[in-house]
mmCIF file of C-alpha atoms in Angstrom:
data_model
loop_
_atom_site.group_PDB
_atom_site.id
_atom_site.type_symbol
_atom_site.label_atom_id
_atom_site.label_comp_id
_atom_site.label_asym_id
_atom_site.label_seq_id
_atom_site.Cartn_x
_atom_site.Cartn_y
_atom_site.Cartn_z
ATOM 1 C CA MET A 1 73.587 83.967 111.146
ATOM 2 C CA THR A 2 71.924 87.281 110.385
ATOM 3 C CA SER A 3 69.764 88.158 107.412
ATOM 4 C CA HIS A 4 68.434 91.297 105.745
ATOM 5 C CA GLN A 5 65.364 92.073 103.669
ATOM 6 C CA VAL A 6 66.222 93.777 100.374
ATOM 7 C CA LEU A 7 63.478 94.642 97.880
ATOM 8 C CA GLY A 8 61.323 91.834 99.257
ATOM 9 C CA LYS A 9 64.100 89.219 99.192
ATOM 10 C CA GLN A 10 66.053 87.732 102.081
ATOM 11 C CA VAL A 11 69.837 88.131 102.014
ATOM 12 C CA ASP A 12 71.620 85.800 104.440
ATOM 13 C CA MET A 13 75.052 86.549 105.888
ATOM 14 C CA PRO A 14 77.731 85.928 104.885
ATOM 15 C CA VAL A 15 77.113 86.842 101.243
ATOM 16 C CA GLU A 16 78.877 84.581 98.770
ATOM 17 C CA ILE A 17 80.257 85.547 95.359
ATOM 18 C CA ARG A 18 80.900 82.285 93.509
ATOM 19 C CA ALA A 19 82.224 83.691 90.242
ATOM 20 C CA ALA A 20 83.540 87.124 89.304
ATOM 21 C CA SER A 21 86.374 88.712 87.335
ATOM 22 C CA ALA A 22 88.188 91.998 87.796
ATOM 23 C CA PHE A 23 90.942 94.281 86.544
ATOM 24 C CA THR A 24 92.621 97.071 88.454
ATOM 25 C CA ALA A 25 95.025 99.974 88.149
ATOM 26 C CA MET A 26 96.842 101.478 91.139
ATOM 27 C CA TYR A 27 98.075 105.072 91.075
ATOM 28 C CA SER A 28 100.388 107.117 93.251
ATOM 29 C CA VAL A 29 98.524 110.242 94.397
ATOM 30 C CA PRO A 30 99.378 113.195 96.659
ATOM 31 C CA THR A 31 98.482 112.404 100.260
ATOM 32 C CA ALA A 32 97.089 115.868 100.964
ATOM 33 C CA ALA A 33 94.759 115.882 97.952
ATOM 34 C CA ALA A 34 93.548 112.345 98.650
ATOM 35 C CA GLN A 35 93.051 113.075 102.347
ATOM 36 C CA SER A 36 90.915 116.105 101.548
ATOM 37 C CA LEU A 37 88.612 113.839 99.500
ATOM 38 C CA ILE A 38 88.142 111.310 102.311
ATOM 39 C CA ASP A 39 88.147 113.543 105.404
ATOM 40 C CA TYR A 40 84.389 112.929 105.672
ATOM 41 C CA THR A 41 85.129 109.350 106.821
ATOM 42 C CA GLY A 42 87.479 110.101 109.719
ATOM 43 C CA LEU A 43 90.018 107.707 108.161
ATOM 44 C CA GLU A 44 93.627 108.439 107.196
ATOM 45 C CA ILE A 45 95.358 107.835 103.869
ATOM 46 C CA LEU A 46 98.085 105.178 104.090
ATOM 47 C CA GLN A 47 101.409 106.508 102.766
ATOM 48 C CA PHE A 48 103.701 104.157 100.865
ATOM 49 C CA ARG A 49 106.280 106.959 100.779
ATOM 50 C CA PRO A 50 106.294 110.458 102.263
ATOM 51 C CA GLY A 51 103.506 112.566 100.804
ATOM 52 C CA ARG A 52 102.145 109.804 98.545
ATOM 53 C CA GLY A 53 99.131 107.546 98.880
ATOM 54 C CA ILE A 54 97.511 104.976 96.591
ATOM 55 C CA CYS A 55 94.280 105.272 94.599
ATOM 56 C CA VAL A 56 92.873 102.085 93.067
ATOM 57 C CA LEU A 57 90.499 101.955 90.099
ATOM 58 C CA VAL A 58 88.756 98.609 89.590
ATOM 59 C CA PHE A 59 86.163 97.130 87.268
ATOM 60 C CA VAL A 60 84.400 93.998 88.555
ATOM 61 C CA ASP A 61 81.998 91.683 86.720
ATOM 62 C CA TYR A 62 79.905 89.732 89.239
ATOM 63 C CA VAL A 63 78.761 86.664 87.309
ATOM 64 C CA ASP A 64 77.306 84.383 89.993
ATOM 65 C CA GLY A 65 76.601 85.546 93.520
ATOM 66 C CA ASP A 66 73.960 86.082 96.165
ATOM 67 C CA LEU A 67 73.292 89.629 94.922
ATOM 68 C CA GLY A 68 72.817 88.553 91.302
ATOM 69 C CA PRO A 69 74.894 89.463 88.221
ATOM 70 C CA TYR A 70 76.080 93.052 87.814
ATOM 71 C CA ASN A 71 78.973 95.317 86.860
ATOM 72 C CA GLU A 72 80.783 97.598 89.269
ATOM 73 C CA PHE A 73 83.428 100.314 89.095
ATOM 74 C CA GLY A 74 85.252 101.294 92.246
ATOM 75 C CA VAL A 75 87.382 104.272 93.214
ATOM 76 C CA ALA A 76 89.202 103.237 96.375
ATOM 77 C CA PHE A 77 91.999 104.564 98.553
ATOM 78 C CA LEU A 78 94.359 102.541 100.714
ATOM 79 C CA VAL A 79 93.866 103.715 104.284
ATOM 80 C CA ARG A 80 95.241 102.982 107.722
ATOM 81 C CA ASP A 81 93.384 100.352 109.720
ATOM 82 C CA HIS A 82 91.227 102.262 112.204
ATOM 83 C CA ARG A 83 92.387 99.891 114.978
ATOM 84 C CA ALA A 84 96.091 100.492 114.354
ATOM 85 C CA ASP A 85 98.299 103.155 115.894
ATOM 86 C CA SER A 86 100.422 103.590 112.761
ATOM 87 C CA THR A 87 101.084 107.232 111.954
ATOM 88 C CA SER A 88 104.409 106.962 110.128
ATOM 89 C CA VAL A 89 105.499 105.893 106.662
ATOM 90 C CA PRO A 90 107.582 102.934 107.966
ATOM 91 C CA GLN A 91 104.572 101.670 109.912
ATOM 92 C CA ASP A 92 102.368 102.160 106.852
ATOM 93 C CA LEU A 93 104.805 100.181 104.701
ATOM 94 C CA LYS A 94 104.863 97.388 107.251
ATOM 95 C CA ALA A 95 101.046 97.258 107.239
ATOM 96 C CA LEU A 96 101.027 97.259 103.438
ATOM 97 C CA THR A 97 103.521 94.397 103.093
ATOM 98 C CA ARG A 98 101.707 92.348 105.742
ATOM 99 C CA GLY A 99 98.327 92.784 104.107
ATOM 100 C CA ARG A 100 96.966 94.948 106.922
ATOM 101 C CA ALA A 101 96.076 98.000 104.872
ATOM 102 C CA GLY A 102 92.435 98.949 104.586
ATOM 103 C CA ALA A 103 90.594 100.037 101.449
ATOM 104 C CA LEU A 104 88.068 102.855 101.562
ATOM 105 C CA ILE A 105 85.454 102.452 98.824
ATOM 106 C CA HIS A 106 85.011 106.114 97.915
ATOM 107 C CA GLN A 107 82.870 105.821 94.766
ATOM 108 C CA LEU A 108 80.977 102.726 93.587
ATOM 109 C CA PRO A 109 78.734 102.932 90.505
ATOM 110 C CA VAL A 110 76.883 99.703 89.597
ATOM 111 C CA ASP A 111 74.336 98.629 86.984
ATOM 112 C CA GLY A 112 71.909 96.586 89.106
ATOM 113 C CA ASP A 113 68.956 97.748 91.223
ATOM 114 C CA PHE A 114 69.177 94.871 93.707
ATOM 115 C CA THR A 115 72.896 95.254 94.452
ATOM 116 C CA LEU A 116 72.336 99.011 94.711
ATOM 117 C CA ALA A 117 69.717 98.532 97.422
ATOM 118 C CA ALA A 118 71.703 95.816 99.211
ATOM 119 C CA GLY A 119 75.006 97.659 99.029
ATOM 120 C CA ARG A 120 73.610 100.874 100.450
ATOM 121 C CA GLY A 121 71.235 99.264 102.949
ATOM 122 C CA ILE A 122 73.441 96.495 104.392
ATOM 123 C CA TRP A 123 77.019 97.789 104.104
ATOM 124 C CA GLY A 124 76.695 101.521 103.510
ATOM 125 C CA PHE A 125 78.546 101.377 100.206
ATOM 126 C CA PRO A 126 78.082 104.538 98.103
ATOM 127 C CA LYS A 127 76.488 102.731 95.162
ATOM 128 C CA PHE A 128 74.579 104.531 92.414
ATOM 129 C CA LEU A 129 73.284 103.390 89.029
ATOM 130 C CA ALA A 130 75.471 103.886 85.964
ATOM 131 C CA ASP A 131 75.965 102.531 82.450
ATOM 132 C CA PHE A 132 78.775 100.096 81.653
ATOM 133 C CA ASP A 133 80.575 98.844 78.538
ATOM 134 C CA VAL A 134 83.144 96.285 79.672
ATOM 135 C CA ASP A 135 85.278 93.488 78.210
ATOM 136 C CA HIS A 136 86.717 91.149 80.847
ATOM 137 C CA THR A 137 87.767 88.382 78.437
ATOM 138 C CA GLY A 138 89.932 90.061 75.784
ATOM 139 C CA SER A 139 93.721 90.035 75.947
ATOM 140 C CA VAL A 140 93.425 93.714 76.905
ATOM 141 C CA ARG A 141 90.780 94.291 79.559
ATOM 142 C CA ARG A 142 88.631 97.322 78.837
ATOM 143 C CA GLY A 143 85.932 99.146 80.765
ATOM 144 C CA SER A 144 83.897 102.304 80.413
ATOM 145 C CA VAL A 145 81.417 103.706 82.936
ATOM 146 C CA SER A 146 79.074 106.679 82.507
ATOM 147 C CA GLU A 147 76.161 108.281 84.311
ATOM 148 C CA GLY A 148 73.501 110.285 82.547
ATOM 149 C CA GLY A 149 75.517 110.299 79.340
ATOM 150 C CA ARG A 150 78.577 111.775 81.067
ATOM 151 C CA LEU A 151 81.712 109.653 81.003
ATOM 152 C CA ILE A 152 83.230 108.904 84.398
ATOM 153 C CA ALA A 153 86.220 106.853 83.270
ATOM 154 C CA GLN A 154 87.447 104.603 80.494
ATOM 155 C CA LEU A 155 90.197 102.184 81.517
ATOM 156 C CA SER A 156 92.184 99.542 79.661
ATOM 157 C CA VAL A 157 94.656 97.146 81.290
ATOM 158 C CA LYS A 158 97.284 95.324 79.244
ATOM 159 C CA PRO A 159 98.365 91.732 79.954
ATOM 160 C CA GLY A 160 100.832 91.141 82.772
ATOM 161 C CA ILE A 161 102.814 88.152 83.929
ATOM 162 C CA ALA A 162 101.407 85.348 86.060
ATOM 163 C CA VAL A 163 101.687 86.007 89.793
ATOM 164 C CA PRO A 164 103.074 83.010 91.725
ATOM 165 C CA GLY A 165 100.860 81.758 94.501
ATOM 166 C CA SER A 166 97.675 83.179 93.042
ATOM 167 C CA GLY A 167 94.717 81.196 94.300
ATOM 168 C CA ALA A 168 95.621 81.644 97.952
ATOM 169 C CA GLY A 169 92.955 83.199 100.110
ATOM 170 C CA THR A 170 93.347 86.712 101.454
ATOM 171 C CA SER A 171 91.290 89.137 103.530
ATOM 172 C CA LEU A 172 90.610 92.806 102.885
ATOM 173 C CA ALA A 173 89.410 95.370 105.392
ATOM 174 C CA ALA A 174 86.872 97.356 103.353
ATOM 175 C CA TYR A 175 85.582 100.695 104.621
ATOM 176 C CA SER A 176 82.446 102.515 103.518
ATOM 177 C CA HIS A 177 80.670 105.709 104.502
ATOM 178 C CA LEU A 178 77.032 106.613 104.033
ATOM 179 C CA ASP A 179 74.546 108.833 105.868
ATOM 180 C CA GLY A 180 77.183 110.101 108.288
ATOM 181 C CA LEU A 181 78.380 106.654 109.375
ATOM 182 C CA THR A 182 81.714 104.977 108.557
ATOM 183 C CA ARG A 183 81.578 101.173 108.491
ATOM 184 C CA PHE A 184 84.073 98.314 108.339
ATOM 185 C CA THR A 185 83.559 94.995 106.536
ATOM 186 C CA THR A 186 85.958 92.066 106.204
ATOM 187 C CA TRP A 187 86.059 90.609 102.702
ATOM 188 C CA ASP A 188 87.547 87.134 102.250
ATOM 189 C CA MET A 189 88.801 86.696 98.680
ATOM 190 C CA ASN A 190 90.104 83.756 96.677
ATOM 191 C CA PRO A 191 91.581 85.001 93.348
ATOM 192 C CA THR A 192 92.868 82.630 90.655
ATOM 193 C CA GLY A 193 95.014 83.355 87.602
ATOM 194 C CA ILE A 194 96.207 86.822 88.628
ATOM 195 C CA ARG A 195 98.428 88.563 86.099
ATOM 196 C CA SER A 196 100.197 91.791 87.027
ATOM 197 C CA ARG A 197 102.756 94.279 85.706
ATOM 198 C CA PRO A 198 104.170 97.748 86.327
ATOM 199 C CA GLY A 199 102.260 100.387 84.375
ATOM 200 C CA GLY A 200 100.103 98.883 81.648
ATOM 201 C CA ALA A 201 97.026 101.106 81.968
ATOM 202 C CA GLU A 202 95.403 103.629 79.680
ATOM 203 C CA LEU A 203 92.935 105.934 81.429
ATOM 204 C CA LYS A 204 90.571 108.466 79.895
ATOM 205 C CA LEU A 205 88.491 110.749 82.103
ATOM 206 C CA GLY A 206 85.234 112.367 81.066
ATOM 207 C CA SER A 207 83.091 115.285 82.221
ATOM 208 C CA HIS A 208 81.475 113.616 85.246
ATOM 209 C CA PRO A 209 82.211 115.030 88.735
ATOM 210 C CA ILE A 210 84.025 111.806 89.673
ATOM 211 C CA ALA A 211 86.322 112.377 86.691
ATOM 212 C CA ASP A 212 87.048 115.839 88.087
ATOM 213 C CA GLU A 213 87.896 114.265 91.468
ATOM 214 C CA LEU A 214 90.389 111.951 89.774
ATOM 215 C CA ARG A 215 91.910 114.889 87.893
ATOM 216 C CA SER A 216 92.411 116.661 91.228
ATOM 217 C CA LEU A 217 94.706 113.743 92.142
ATOM 218 C CA GLY A 218 96.832 114.195 89.017
ATOM 219 C CA LEU A 219 95.183 111.497 86.886
ATOM 220 C CA PRO A 220 95.423 110.340 84.161
ATOM 221 C CA LYS A 221 99.064 109.343 84.561
ATOM 222 C CA ARG A 222 101.186 106.213 84.467
ATOM 223 C CA ALA A 223 99.877 103.514 86.790
ATOM 224 C CA LEU A 224 102.112 102.042 89.470
ATOM 225 C CA VAL A 225 100.757 98.531 88.899
ATOM 226 C CA THR A 226 97.947 96.913 86.937
ATOM 227 C CA SER A 227 96.390 93.510 87.504
ATOM 228 C CA SER A 228 93.768 91.252 85.969
ATOM 229 C CA ILE A 229 91.913 88.545 87.884
ATOM 230 C CA PRO A 230 89.954 86.190 85.622
ATOM 231 C CA GLU A 231 88.500 84.125 88.473
ATOM 232 C CA LEU A 232 87.530 85.650 91.789
ATOM 233 C CA LYS A 233 85.487 84.226 94.650
ATOM 234 C CA MET A 234 84.507 86.257 97.709
ATOM 235 C CA THR A 235 82.528 86.113 100.925
ATOM 236 C CA PHE A 236 81.663 89.023 103.201
ATOM 237 C CA GLY A 237 79.523 89.430 106.272
ATOM 238 C CA ASP A 238 77.848 92.279 108.076
ATOM 239 C CA ALA A 239 79.390 95.725 108.342
ATOM 240 C CA GLN A 240 80.447 97.093 111.721
ATOM 241 C CA PRO A 241 80.220 100.804 112.558
ATOM 242 C CA ILE A 242 83.514 102.304 113.703
#
């Protein structure tokens, strides 16, 4: 078992998140525009149909975990696993349906100093401090994130229908890039009470540069799918350079 020193505290691997909640919206985006945003990583956008990739917006409330309580907003793209040879849409679809797609965490504002230091220092996640106003318990999930008084995004997700089999464990290949290095981390997740639906999102973008990035992808627009996860447990270990 490895450990890391973060702001004078020891963080042992794997890190455990005992209680969290989340809501997400997935959007179809042009492959070329998305690829131009992530070329710095050396990764490739996964295409669910020719010329289209997937951008995921997610708000997470970490209630009880080894990094303490904090809020997080992620802008992620589904990408091809760096170990796979898939270069075609059929191969991408097969990876997607089999749970073998990766997720590049492209932007990751948070509201906690400790998770900021740990996220950047241990895993290379592009965390920076921001201000949050989030409701994870209402019938409509709502979140707003800003930096320096400039709105990044305001997202609301309407209720969906219960997803059968929720509560089963799953793994996610999470990619990050910081200081010229792309890293890979396996996240093991155990979500409970997932509700999902087509569409169901309202997105407002502000004047922040991240909002401009999202506009370059054609957002705001109708979401492909939205989901809410009232109970989420996770564990994740050390990152591996690729």
